[in-house]
Every structure is written in C-alpha cells, then in structure tokens.
Amino acid sequence: MLRDGCWRVGARLCFLRAGVRAAAESGRRALVSCIDPSMGLNEEQKEFQKVAFDFAAREMAPHMAEWDQKELFPVDMMRKAAQLGFGGVYTRTDVGGSGLSRLDASVIFEALATGCTSTTAYISIHNMCAWMIDAFGSEEQRHRFCPPLCAMEKFASYCLTEPGSGSDAASLLTSAKRQGDHYVLNGTKAFISGGGEADTYVVMCRTGGPGPKGISCVVVEKGAPGLSFGKKEKKMGWNSQPTRAVIFEDCAVPVANRIGAEGQGFLIAMQGLNGGRVNIASCSLGAAHASVILARDHLKIRKQFGVPLANNQICNQALQMHGGYGYLKDYVVQQYVRDTRVHQILEGSNEVMCMLVSRSLLQE
C-alpha cells in the first residue's frame, strides 16, 4: 500500500506540474482539466474526496488566515472533521476508525489541505499516531486509546525528534528506566506538533543499549507527573498547530502503556513515518492544487502591457505568478507557501527521502 501511495503522489505531482505549465503557455487552455483531482479514482474514492473538498471549503478555508495570524488550534473544527471519519482514516473500524486504505487517506488529506494545509498536516500526524497504536498495540490498548483519538475527543502527538537527533533518529537519548510496573522517563523531545495541546504522546525512548534495538515505544498521557512542555515556538508557517518541546523529568509511565515489545520502538516509529511521509506529501499536493487555482484566477484578471498575464510566458510558481501581490498577506497564496516549506524538513528531510527512494529502487 505504501508503494501504491508513493506512486499516486508522484503521478499527481506530474499532473500538477503539467497544469502549471499549461497556465504559463496559454490562458485559453482549461487548467482544471490538467489537474483534475478525481483522475484515476474509483467511485468510492471520488465520494470521499468530494466530502473532504466540501468540508475544506466550508469549514477550513474561510478561517485559514485567522488561525494562522492568531495562532489558533482549531479544536472544534477538527472534531467536526472526526464526525466525518477523518480522525482515524486508516485505523480499524472496531475501535472507531474508518478502516480505509493509505491511498484513500492520501485522497482525503490532499483535499482537506486545500482548505488549510497547516491544520491538515496536524490531522495527518494525529492519524499516524492512532494507526501506530491500532497496528502495534494490544487489544486492551487499542480499545482504550483509539476510540477517543478517532473521535478527536483527544488529540495525539508523535514524539521522536530530539534536540540532538533529527534524521539520525536511532541516536535518541530520552531514557526509560523500568522500576516495577512503571518506566521512569528522562529527556526532551523537540519540535513536537501539538505539544502542550495534545492529550496522548506516542514517545520513542531508550529502554536498552545504544542503536535502534534499544528503543521502545510508550504512550504518555497528558497530566502524567514529570511531564511538561517548553515555550510555544514562533514559526514561519504551520501556525494553526502549536509546536513545543516535550520534557520528561522523572516522568512515571505505566509499563502497560508500552506499545509492542521492548526494543520494537524504532520499527514502530519507522512504520508510522512510512505512512506519515505519504500523508505529508499529499498535504503538499493539496496546497499546490489550491495555489495553482489561485494563480489561474489571478492571471485571468491581472493585466500587464494591456493584456492578461495569462497570455504571457511566466514562471511556473504560483506566488511568482502573483507578482508583488503574492508577497502580501492579503493574498492566500503566500500562506500555502509558508505552510508547505516545512514539508521539506519534517517526516524525513528531502535528502533523507531521496535516500529512501534510491534504497527502494536498488532493492528491486
């Protein structure tokens, strides 16, 4: 499924690029036909997509700028999204999820991102956390943690990155020492989406020796003694979701909250990221789709030298197409640019993603 998802993301990117080229070449050509978002989908997927597009246009897009400017975490909107099944898109149905495929999720996140890329990216991370518990947790853990996550009564954060370990995640230092029926955690996680607002933290910590085999996965619940948070980071984009350090100081967590076996945490973390990377790519495509439409509409109206800009050869970037207007916060396109820039870093930097793609090709 991951490979199918990657193929789809790549294919859709080609369609988007074709659409942008079309806009540059001629204002008379129908750009929408080049980026038809339903291309290649079955009838059921088209329905998912329509629901997501409609929700994005109605509940997200009108508030996107306000959430960004005021740095609001739109809890009520996300709970409405959960009522449509978007809180646990690929989590199993017996614990409240929608039970859809990764490809279905890609369609949904792409459509939602046209309304607000930043918020959709957080929803995708939340979905990743719910899936990790669903896929690797015990039956008791699945039924305890997943239903409130799928309903977005509770929100989740993924805690892997540390101040000294980003792409080299296997070098993480946050320790978890077992004492009876608890682990005692010490360490700091950095750049955590939802940090401080989330209720459920899926944490990778070191229960054993150095390297990936010494890492385990535990769920830390908000309110646990010894759990605290750093200041809310000021960011270029992604302002509708808070980012904070998550700090553990002799934080006691029940052994019953460990997901999988000791030493299985790095595998769980990477399996989560495999899907998360497709999710984030889908969010990027949704932002690109919205930006191209904005550029198309702007080019039809804006005139230079007595003719519409759409009649001129121009740069293939949507913000560039807007000229100086694209740099103004009055124009939505600049927010899509800011909110997608971080997608080249998180869930695996561009350089790491190139390495993963080449590794996959060499295994063929």
PDB file of C-alpha atoms in Angstrom, residues 72-362:
ATOM      1  CA  LEU A  72      -5.292  29.213  16.905  1.00  0.00           C
ATOM      2  CA  PHE A  73      -5.541  25.434  17.269  1.00  0.00           C
ATOM      3  CA  PRO A  74      -8.994  24.785  15.750  1.00  0.00           C
ATOM      4  CA  VAL A  75     -10.247  22.032  18.079  1.00  0.00           C
ATOM      5  CA  ASP A  76     -13.943  22.424  17.264  1.00  0.00           C
ATOM      6  CA  MET A  77     -13.347  22.222  13.526  1.00  0.00           C
ATOM      7  CA  MET A  78     -11.219  19.091  13.895  1.00  0.00           C
ATOM      8  CA  ARG A  79     -13.909  17.409  15.962  1.00  0.00           C
ATOM      9  CA  LYS A  80     -16.355  18.155  13.144  1.00  0.00           C
ATOM     10  CA  ALA A  81     -13.865  16.533  10.768  1.00  0.00           C
ATOM     11  CA  ALA A  82     -13.764  13.492  13.045  1.00  0.00           C
ATOM     12  CA  GLN A  83     -17.536  13.155  12.716  1.00  0.00           C
ATOM     13  CA  LEU A  84     -16.912  12.533   9.012  1.00  0.00           C
ATOM     14  CA  GLY A  85     -14.373   9.804   9.817  1.00  0.00           C
ATOM     15  CA  PHE A  86     -11.213  11.904   9.380  1.00  0.00           C
ATOM     16  CA  GLY A  87      -9.886  11.321  12.902  1.00  0.00           C
ATOM     17  CA  GLY A  88      -8.863   7.731  12.204  1.00  0.00           C
ATOM     18  CA  VAL A  89      -8.924   7.363   8.449  1.00  0.00           C
ATOM     19  CA  TYR A  90      -6.875   4.157   8.279  1.00  0.00           C
ATOM     20  CA  THR A  91      -7.486   2.911  11.817  1.00  0.00           C
ATOM     21  CA  ARG A  92      -9.654  -0.213  12.098  1.00  0.00           C
ATOM     22  CA  THR A  93     -13.396   0.143  12.465  1.00  0.00           C
ATOM     23  CA  ASP A  94     -13.776  -1.881  15.697  1.00  0.00           C
ATOM     24  CA  VAL A  95     -12.078   0.946  17.624  1.00  0.00           C
ATOM     25  CA  GLY A  96     -13.878   3.799  15.883  1.00  0.00           C
ATOM     26  CA  GLY A  97     -11.717   4.239  12.794  1.00  0.00           C
ATOM     27  CA  SER A  98     -12.850   4.439   9.183  1.00  0.00           C
ATOM     28  CA  GLY A  99     -10.844   1.394   8.084  1.00  0.00           C
ATOM     29  CA  LEU A 100      -9.806   2.958   4.772  1.00  0.00           C
ATOM     30  CA  SER A 101      -6.618   2.362   2.810  1.00  0.00           C
ATOM     31  CA  ARG A 102      -3.498   4.526   2.725  1.00  0.00           C
ATOM     32  CA  LEU A 103      -4.455   5.525  -0.803  1.00  0.00           C
ATOM     33  CA  ASP A 104      -7.881   6.642   0.406  1.00  0.00           C
ATOM     34  CA  ALA A 105      -6.160   8.638   3.139  1.00  0.00           C
ATOM     35  CA  SER A 106      -3.934  10.307   0.555  1.00  0.00           C
ATOM     36  CA  VAL A 107      -7.012  11.429  -1.371  1.00  0.00           C
ATOM     37  CA  ILE A 108      -8.645  12.796   1.772  1.00  0.00           C
ATOM     38  CA  PHE A 109      -5.607  14.662   3.125  1.00  0.00           C
ATOM     39  CA  GLU A 110      -4.921  16.199  -0.272  1.00  0.00           C
ATOM     40  CA  ALA A 111      -8.470  17.524  -0.455  1.00  0.00           C
ATOM     41  CA  LEU A 112      -8.501  18.809   3.128  1.00  0.00           C
ATOM     42  CA  ALA A 113      -5.202  20.615   2.610  1.00  0.00           C
ATOM     43  CA  THR A 114      -6.819  22.889   0.039  1.00  0.00           C
ATOM     44  CA  GLY A 115      -8.741  24.385   2.974  1.00  0.00           C
ATOM     45  CA  CYS A 116      -5.862  24.697   5.444  1.00  0.00           C
ATOM     46  CA  THR A 117      -2.568  22.923   4.876  1.00  0.00           C
ATOM     47  CA  SER A 118      -1.219  23.515   8.371  1.00  0.00           C
ATOM     48  CA  THR A 119      -4.241  22.034  10.144  1.00  0.00           C
ATOM     49  CA  THR A 120      -4.480  19.115   7.735  1.00  0.00           C
ATOM     50  CA  ALA A 121      -0.831  18.293   8.356  1.00  0.00           C
ATOM     51  CA  TYR A 122      -1.578  18.046  12.075  1.00  0.00           C
ATOM     52  CA  ILE A 123      -4.637  15.865  11.376  1.00  0.00           C
ATOM     53  CA  SER A 124      -2.372  13.575   9.350  1.00  0.00           C
ATOM     54  CA  ILE A 125       0.090  13.296  12.266  1.00  0.00           C
ATOM     55  CA  HIS A 126      -2.782  12.553  14.634  1.00  0.00           C
ATOM     56  CA  ASN A 127      -3.951   9.813  12.259  1.00  0.00           C
ATOM     57  CA  MET A 128      -0.438   8.358  12.172  1.00  0.00           C
ATOM     58  CA  CYS A 129      -0.358   8.110  15.972  1.00  0.00           C
ATOM     59  CA  ALA A 130      -3.782   6.452  16.131  1.00  0.00           C
ATOM     60  CA  TRP A 131      -2.691   3.930  13.493  1.00  0.00           C
ATOM     61  CA  MET A 132       0.527   3.090  15.347  1.00  0.00           C
ATOM     62  CA  ILE A 133      -1.445   2.182  18.471  1.00  0.00           C
ATOM     63  CA  ASP A 134      -4.014   0.306  16.391  1.00  0.00           C
ATOM     64  CA  ALA A 135      -1.377  -1.632  14.436  1.00  0.00           C
ATOM     65  CA  PHE A 136       1.063  -2.499  17.235  1.00  0.00           C
ATOM     66  CA  GLY A 137      -0.914  -2.191  20.461  1.00  0.00           C
ATOM     67  CA  SER A 138      -2.623  -4.961  22.398  1.00  0.00           C
ATOM     68  CA  GLU A 139      -6.395  -5.353  22.189  1.00  0.00           C
ATOM     69  CA  GLU A 140      -6.703  -3.617  25.558  1.00  0.00           C
ATOM     70  CA  GLN A 141      -4.555  -0.704  24.364  1.00  0.00           C
ATOM     71  CA  ARG A 142      -6.398  -0.407  21.059  1.00  0.00           C
ATOM     72  CA  HIS A 143      -9.779  -0.201  22.764  1.00  0.00           C
ATOM     73  CA  ARG A 144      -8.507   2.151  25.470  1.00  0.00           C
ATOM     74  CA  PHE A 145      -6.627   4.693  23.347  1.00  0.00           C
ATOM     75  CA  CYS A 146      -8.053   4.606  19.820  1.00  0.00           C
ATOM     76  CA  PRO A 147     -11.777   5.449  20.208  1.00  0.00           C
ATOM     77  CA  PRO A 148     -11.221   8.918  21.755  1.00  0.00           C
ATOM     78  CA  LEU A 149      -8.467   9.585  19.206  1.00  0.00           C
ATOM     79  CA  CYS A 150     -10.663   8.603  16.258  1.00  0.00           C
ATOM     80  CA  ALA A 151     -13.422  10.869  17.598  1.00  0.00           C
ATOM     81  CA  MET A 152     -10.805  13.574  18.256  1.00  0.00           C
ATOM     82  CA  GLU A 153     -12.118  13.840  21.785  1.00  0.00           C
ATOM     83  CA  LYS A 154      -8.396  13.536  22.484  1.00  0.00           C
ATOM     84  CA  PHE A 155      -5.501  14.623  20.280  1.00  0.00           C
ATOM     85  CA  ALA A 156      -2.200  12.864  19.682  1.00  0.00           C
ATOM     86  CA  SER A 157       1.413  13.875  19.116  1.00  0.00           C
ATOM     87  CA  TYR A 158       4.317  11.877  17.689  1.00  0.00           C
ATOM     88  CA  CYS A 159       7.471  12.217  19.788  1.00  0.00           C
ATOM     89  CA  LEU A 160      10.637  11.044  18.065  1.00  0.00           C
ATOM     90  CA  THR A 161      12.862  14.059  17.299  1.00  0.00           C
ATOM     91  CA  GLU A 162      15.236  15.345  19.979  1.00  0.00           C
ATOM     92  CA  PRO A 163      17.496  18.406  20.141  1.00  0.00           C
ATOM     93  CA  GLY A 164      20.460  16.219  19.198  1.00  0.00           C
ATOM     94  CA  SER A 165      18.784  13.641  16.945  1.00  0.00           C
ATOM     95  CA  GLY A 166      16.762  14.527  13.884  1.00  0.00           C
ATOM     96  CA  SER A 167      17.344  12.448  10.765  1.00  0.00           C
ATOM     97  CA  ASP A 168      19.585  10.147  12.844  1.00  0.00           C
ATOM     98  CA  ALA A 169      16.627   9.118  14.974  1.00  0.00           C
ATOM     99  CA  ALA A 170      18.297   5.920  16.225  1.00  0.00           C
ATOM    100  CA  SER A 171      20.674   8.035  18.302  1.00  0.00           C
ATOM    101  CA  LEU A 172      17.896   9.373  20.545  1.00  0.00           C
ATOM    102  CA  LEU A 173      18.752   9.756  24.235  1.00  0.00           C
ATOM    103  CA  THR A 174      15.441  10.017  26.102  1.00  0.00           C
ATOM    104  CA  SER A 175      15.719   7.196  28.634  1.00  0.00           C
ATOM    105  CA  ALA A 176      13.074   4.946  30.169  1.00  0.00           C
ATOM    106  CA  LYS A 177      14.268   3.025  33.217  1.00  0.00           C
ATOM    107  CA  ARG A 178      11.951   0.312  34.453  1.00  0.00           C
ATOM    108  CA  GLN A 179      11.011   0.469  38.106  1.00  0.00           C
ATOM    109  CA  GLY A 180       8.458  -2.180  38.995  1.00  0.00           C
ATOM    110  CA  ASP A 181       5.331  -1.688  36.921  1.00  0.00           C
ATOM    111  CA  HIS A 182       6.426   1.754  35.644  1.00  0.00           C
ATOM    112  CA  TYR A 183       9.032   3.285  33.354  1.00  0.00           C
ATOM    113  CA  VAL A 184      10.673   6.471  34.543  1.00  0.00           C
ATOM    114  CA  LEU A 185      11.379   8.744  31.571  1.00  0.00           C
ATOM    115  CA  ASN A 186      14.010  11.472  31.382  1.00  0.00           C
ATOM    116  CA  GLY A 187      14.838  13.565  28.345  1.00  0.00           C
ATOM    117  CA  THR A 188      13.445  16.097  25.884  1.00  0.00           C
ATOM    118  CA  LYS A 189      11.661  15.804  22.568  1.00  0.00           C
ATOM    119  CA  ALA A 190      11.899  18.769  20.186  1.00  0.00           C
ATOM    120  CA  PHE A 191       9.622  20.328  17.532  1.00  0.00           C
ATOM    121  CA  ILE A 192       6.586  18.307  18.608  1.00  0.00           C
ATOM    122  CA  SER A 193       3.429  19.158  16.654  1.00  0.00           C
ATOM    123  CA  GLY A 194       0.523  19.529  19.058  1.00  0.00           C
ATOM    124  CA  GLY A 195       2.916  19.749  22.007  1.00  0.00           C
ATOM    125  CA  GLY A 196       1.119  21.035  25.087  1.00  0.00           C
ATOM    126  CA  GLU A 197      -2.330  20.773  23.485  1.00  0.00           C
ATOM    127  CA  ALA A 198      -2.362  17.052  22.720  1.00  0.00           C
ATOM    128  CA  ASP A 199      -3.605  14.533  25.259  1.00  0.00           C
ATOM    129  CA  THR A 200      -1.712  11.460  24.034  1.00  0.00           C
ATOM    130  CA  TYR A 201       2.024  11.399  23.306  1.00  0.00           C
ATOM    131  CA  VAL A 202       3.446   8.444  21.382  1.00  0.00           C
ATOM    132  CA  VAL A 203       7.031   8.547  22.631  1.00  0.00           C
ATOM    133  CA  MET A 204      10.154   6.743  21.427  1.00  0.00           C
ATOM    134  CA  CYS A 205      12.541   6.208  24.334  1.00  0.00           C
ATOM    135  CA  ARG A 206      15.602   4.157  25.165  1.00  0.00           C
ATOM    136  CA  THR A 207      14.918   1.129  27.357  1.00  0.00           C
ATOM    137  CA  GLY A 208      18.053  -0.736  26.284  1.00  0.00           C
ATOM    138  CA  GLY A 209      21.505  -0.188  24.838  1.00  0.00           C
ATOM    139  CA  PRO A 210      22.605   2.127  22.002  1.00  0.00           C
ATOM    140  CA  GLY A 211      21.207   1.885  18.490  1.00  0.00           C
ATOM    141  CA  PRO A 212      17.728   1.117  17.158  1.00  0.00           C
ATOM    142  CA  LYS A 213      17.297  -2.159  19.066  1.00  0.00           C
ATOM    143  CA  GLY A 214      17.419  -0.315  22.383  1.00  0.00           C
ATOM    144  CA  ILE A 215      14.371   1.842  21.587  1.00  0.00           C
ATOM    145  CA  SER A 216      10.832   1.199  22.816  1.00  0.00           C
ATOM    146  CA  CYS A 217       7.514   2.967  22.255  1.00  0.00           C
ATOM    147  CA  VAL A 218       5.321   4.150  25.132  1.00  0.00           C
ATOM    148  CA  VAL A 219       2.165   6.233  25.344  1.00  0.00           C
ATOM    149  CA  VAL A 220       2.443   9.115  27.794  1.00  0.00           C
ATOM    150  CA  GLU A 221      -0.825  10.735  28.767  1.00  0.00           C
ATOM    151  CA  LYS A 222      -1.175  14.433  29.480  1.00  0.00           C
ATOM    152  CA  GLY A 223      -1.129  15.074  33.191  1.00  0.00           C
ATOM    153  CA  ALA A 224       1.458  12.387  33.926  1.00  0.00           C
ATOM    154  CA  PRO A 225       3.717  13.504  36.794  1.00  0.00           C
ATOM    155  CA  GLY A 226       7.027  14.785  35.436  1.00  0.00           C
ATOM    156  CA  LEU A 227       5.629  15.703  32.005  1.00  0.00           C
ATOM    157  CA  SER A 228       5.996  19.349  31.000  1.00  0.00           C
ATOM    158  CA  PHE A 229       6.315  21.480  27.879  1.00  0.00           C
ATOM    159  CA  GLY A 230       8.592  24.167  26.505  1.00  0.00           C
ATOM    160  CA  LYS A 231       7.514  27.527  25.166  1.00  0.00           C
ATOM    161  CA  LYS A 232       5.317  27.691  22.117  1.00  0.00           C
ATOM    162  CA  GLU A 233       7.650  28.093  19.155  1.00  0.00           C
ATOM    163  CA  LYS A 234       7.264  31.043  16.784  1.00  0.00           C
ATOM    164  CA  LYS A 235       7.239  29.590  13.286  1.00  0.00           C
ATOM    165  CA  MET A 236       7.304  30.771   9.688  1.00  0.00           C
ATOM    166  CA  GLY A 237       4.241  28.637   8.937  1.00  0.00           C
ATOM    167  CA  TRP A 238       2.182  25.813  10.462  1.00  0.00           C
ATOM    168  CA  ASN A 239       0.760  28.379  12.877  1.00  0.00           C
ATOM    169  CA  SER A 240      -2.618  26.688  13.379  1.00  0.00           C
ATOM    170  CA  GLN A 241      -0.860  23.900  15.279  1.00  0.00           C
ATOM    171  CA  PRO A 242       1.331  24.547  18.325  1.00  0.00           C
ATOM    172  CA  THR A 243       4.925  23.299  18.366  1.00  0.00           C
ATOM    173  CA  ARG A 244       6.683  22.818  21.686  1.00  0.00           C
ATOM    174  CA  ALA A 245       9.390  20.763  23.332  1.00  0.00           C
ATOM    175  CA  VAL A 246       8.015  17.855  25.361  1.00  0.00           C
ATOM    176  CA  ILE A 247      10.029  17.389  28.536  1.00  0.00           C
ATOM    177  CA  PHE A 248      10.266  14.325  30.794  1.00  0.00           C
ATOM    178  CA  GLU A 249      11.714  14.741  34.274  1.00  0.00           C
ATOM    179  CA  ASP A 250      11.379  11.508  36.260  1.00  0.00           C
ATOM    180  CA  CYS A 251       8.090  11.019  34.408  1.00  0.00           C
ATOM    181  CA  ALA A 252       6.415   7.806  35.585  1.00  0.00           C
ATOM    182  CA  VAL A 253       4.557   5.894  32.871  1.00  0.00           C
ATOM    183  CA  PRO A 254       2.853   2.508  33.411  1.00  0.00           C
ATOM    184  CA  VAL A 255       4.536  -0.427  31.688  1.00  0.00           C
ATOM    185  CA  ALA A 256       1.008  -1.202  30.474  1.00  0.00           C
ATOM    186  CA  ASN A 257       1.378   1.858  28.185  1.00  0.00           C
ATOM    187  CA  ARG A 258       4.260   0.328  26.228  1.00  0.00           C
ATOM    188  CA  ILE A 259       3.250  -0.352  22.622  1.00  0.00           C
ATOM    189  CA  GLY A 260       4.765  -3.594  21.346  1.00  0.00           C
ATOM    190  CA  ALA A 261       7.706  -5.333  22.924  1.00  0.00           C
ATOM    191  CA  GLU A 262      10.779  -3.697  24.410  1.00  0.00           C
ATOM    192  CA  GLY A 263      13.203  -2.893  21.615  1.00  0.00           C
ATOM    193  CA  GLN A 264      10.462  -2.706  18.977  1.00  0.00           C
ATOM    194  CA  GLY A 265      10.035   1.067  19.190  1.00  0.00           C
ATOM    195  CA  PHE A 266      12.280   2.065  16.308  1.00  0.00           C
ATOM    196  CA  LEU A 267      10.473  -0.326  13.957  1.00  0.00           C
ATOM    197  CA  ILE A 268       7.128   1.104  15.104  1.00  0.00           C
ATOM    198  CA  ALA A 269       8.399   4.654  14.635  1.00  0.00           C
ATOM    199  CA  MET A 270       9.628   3.964  11.108  1.00  0.00           C
ATOM    200  CA  GLN A 271       6.451   2.133  10.119  1.00  0.00           C
ATOM    201  CA  GLY A 272       4.490   5.149  11.278  1.00  0.00           C
ATOM    202  CA  LEU A 273       6.708   7.504   9.297  1.00  0.00           C
ATOM    203  CA  ASN A 274       6.382   5.408   6.147  1.00  0.00           C
ATOM    204  CA  GLY A 275       2.709   6.331   6.036  1.00  0.00           C
ATOM    205  CA  GLY A 276       3.225   9.769   7.525  1.00  0.00           C
ATOM    206  CA  ARG A 277       5.555  10.726   4.705  1.00  0.00           C
ATOM    207  CA  VAL A 278       2.880   9.931   2.137  1.00  0.00           C
ATOM    208  CA  ASN A 279       0.368  11.909   4.218  1.00  0.00           C
ATOM    209  CA  ILE A 280       2.597  14.989   4.265  1.00  0.00           C
ATOM    210  CA  ALA A 281       3.278  14.679   0.539  1.00  0.00           C
ATOM    211  CA  SER A 282      -0.484  14.580   0.000  1.00  0.00           C
ATOM    212  CA  CYS A 283      -0.891  17.742   2.067  1.00  0.00           C
ATOM    213  CA  SER A 284       1.724  19.389  -0.151  1.00  0.00           C
ATOM    214  CA  LEU A 285      -0.193  18.411  -3.257  1.00  0.00           C
ATOM    215  CA  GLY A 286      -3.389  19.850  -1.813  1.00  0.00           C
ATOM    216  CA  ALA A 287      -1.609  23.142  -1.186  1.00  0.00           C
ATOM    217  CA  ALA A 288      -0.169  23.056  -4.696  1.00  0.00           C
ATOM    218  CA  HIS A 289      -3.603  22.372  -6.162  1.00  0.00           C
ATOM    219  CA  ALA A 290      -5.120  25.347  -4.321  1.00  0.00           C
ATOM    220  CA  SER A 291      -2.193  27.581  -5.266  1.00  0.00           C
ATOM    221  CA  VAL A 292      -2.461  26.743  -8.949  1.00  0.00           C
ATOM    222  CA  ILE A 293      -6.167  27.573  -8.927  1.00  0.00           C
ATOM    223  CA  LEU A 294      -5.422  30.886  -7.194  1.00  0.00           C
ATOM    224  CA  ALA A 295      -2.741  31.633  -9.767  1.00  0.00           C
ATOM    225  CA  ARG A 296      -5.054  30.773 -12.635  1.00  0.00           C
ATOM    226  CA  ASP A 297      -7.758  33.092 -11.372  1.00  0.00           C
ATOM    227  CA  HIS A 298      -5.261  35.894 -10.732  1.00  0.00           C
ATOM    228  CA  LEU A 299      -3.745  35.559 -14.187  1.00  0.00           C
ATOM    229  CA  LYS A 300      -7.138  35.898 -15.836  1.00  0.00           C
ATOM    230  CA  ILE A 301      -7.790  39.220 -14.098  1.00  0.00           C
ATOM    231  CA  ARG A 302      -4.410  40.915 -13.718  1.00  0.00           C
ATOM    232  CA  LYS A 303      -3.146  42.806 -16.779  1.00  0.00           C
ATOM    233  CA  GLN A 304       0.307  43.954 -17.804  1.00  0.00           C
ATOM    234  CA  PHE A 305       1.079  45.791 -21.050  1.00  0.00           C
ATOM    235  CA  GLY A 306      -2.619  45.820 -21.874  1.00  0.00           C
ATOM    236  CA  VAL A 307      -3.168  42.048 -21.923  1.00  0.00           C
ATOM    237  CA  PRO A 308      -3.977  39.464 -19.211  1.00  0.00           C
ATOM    238  CA  LEU A 309      -0.913  37.957 -17.558  1.00  0.00           C
ATOM    239  CA  ALA A 310      -2.197  34.556 -18.625  1.00  0.00           C
ATOM    240  CA  ASN A 311      -1.184  35.418 -22.180  1.00  0.00           C
ATOM    241  CA  ASN A 312       2.469  35.836 -21.188  1.00  0.00           C
ATOM    242  CA  GLN A 313       5.270  33.321 -20.530  1.00  0.00           C
ATOM    243  CA  ILE A 314       5.773  33.351 -16.873  1.00  0.00           C
ATOM    244  CA  CYS A 315       7.422  31.468 -14.104  1.00  0.00           C
ATOM    245  CA  ASN A 316       5.777  28.224 -13.046  1.00  0.00           C
ATOM    246  CA  GLN A 317       5.458  29.102  -9.357  1.00  0.00           C
ATOM    247  CA  ALA A 318       2.094  30.286  -8.175  1.00  0.00           C
ATOM    248  CA  LEU A 319       3.395  33.010  -5.885  1.00  0.00           C
ATOM    249  CA  GLN A 320       5.671  34.331  -8.612  1.00  0.00           C
ATOM    250  CA  MET A 321       2.665  34.484 -10.905  1.00  0.00           C
ATOM    251  CA  HIS A 322       1.012  36.875  -8.460  1.00  0.00           C
ATOM    252  CA  GLY A 323       3.967  39.252  -8.674  1.00  0.00           C
ATOM    253  CA  GLY A 324       4.247  41.625  -5.715  1.00  0.00           C
ATOM    254  CA  TYR A 325       0.723  40.762  -4.620  1.00  0.00           C
ATOM    255  CA  GLY A 326       1.833  37.238  -3.835  1.00  0.00           C
ATOM    256  CA  TYR A 327       4.076  38.601  -1.094  1.00  0.00           C
ATOM    257  CA  LEU A 328       1.184  40.331   0.663  1.00  0.00           C
ATOM    258  CA  LYS A 329      -0.714  38.608   3.453  1.00  0.00           C
ATOM    259  CA  ASP A 330      -3.925  39.813   1.844  1.00  0.00           C
ATOM    260  CA  TYR A 331      -3.367  37.095  -0.767  1.00  0.00           C
ATOM    261  CA  VAL A 332      -3.826  33.496   0.380  1.00  0.00           C
ATOM    262  CA  VAL A 333      -1.117  32.023  -1.835  1.00  0.00           C
ATOM    263  CA  GLN A 334       1.655  33.227   0.494  1.00  0.00           C
ATOM    264  CA  GLN A 335       0.222  31.127   3.336  1.00  0.00           C
ATOM    265  CA  TYR A 336       0.311  27.971   1.240  1.00  0.00           C
ATOM    266  CA  VAL A 337       3.968  28.706   0.506  1.00  0.00           C
ATOM    267  CA  ARG A 338       4.780  29.207   4.194  1.00  0.00           C
ATOM    268  CA  ASP A 339       2.830  26.184   5.393  1.00  0.00           C
ATOM    269  CA  THR A 340       4.404  23.790   2.898  1.00  0.00           C
ATOM    270  CA  ARG A 341       8.022  24.899   3.297  1.00  0.00           C
ATOM    271  CA  VAL A 342       8.455  22.780   6.423  1.00  0.00           C
ATOM    272  CA  HIS A 343       7.341  19.696   4.469  1.00  0.00           C
ATOM    273  CA  GLN A 344      10.858  19.608   3.018  1.00  0.00           C
ATOM    274  CA  ILE A 345      12.206  19.004   6.525  1.00  0.00           C
ATOM    275  CA  LEU A 346       9.850  17.010   8.711  1.00  0.00           C
ATOM    276  CA  GLU A 347       8.798  13.356   8.335  1.00  0.00           C
ATOM    277  CA  GLY A 348      12.224  12.925   6.756  1.00  0.00           C
ATOM    278  CA  SER A 349      14.098  15.771   5.066  1.00  0.00           C
ATOM    279  CA  ASN A 350      14.259  15.951   1.273  1.00  0.00           C
ATOM    280  CA  GLU A 351      17.750  14.470   1.454  1.00  0.00           C
ATOM    281  CA  VAL A 352      16.562  11.537   3.565  1.00  0.00           C
ATOM    282  CA  MET A 353      13.604  10.978   1.255  1.00  0.00           C
ATOM    283  CA  CYS A 354      15.935  10.812  -1.766  1.00  0.00           C
ATOM    284  CA  MET A 355      17.998   8.235   0.102  1.00  0.00           C
ATOM    285  CA  LEU A 356      14.888   6.159   0.856  1.00  0.00           C
ATOM    286  CA  VAL A 357      13.706   6.289  -2.746  1.00  0.00           C
ATOM    287  CA  SER A 358      17.129   5.202  -4.030  1.00  0.00           C
ATOM    288  CA  ARG A 359      17.266   2.400  -1.465  1.00  0.00           C
ATOM    289  CA  SER A 360      13.864   1.168  -2.605  1.00  0.00           C
ATOM    290  CA  LEU A 361      14.921   1.252  -6.259  1.00  0.00           C
ATOM    291  CA  LEU A 362      18.097  -0.714  -5.527  1.00  0.00           C
TER     292      LEU A 362
END
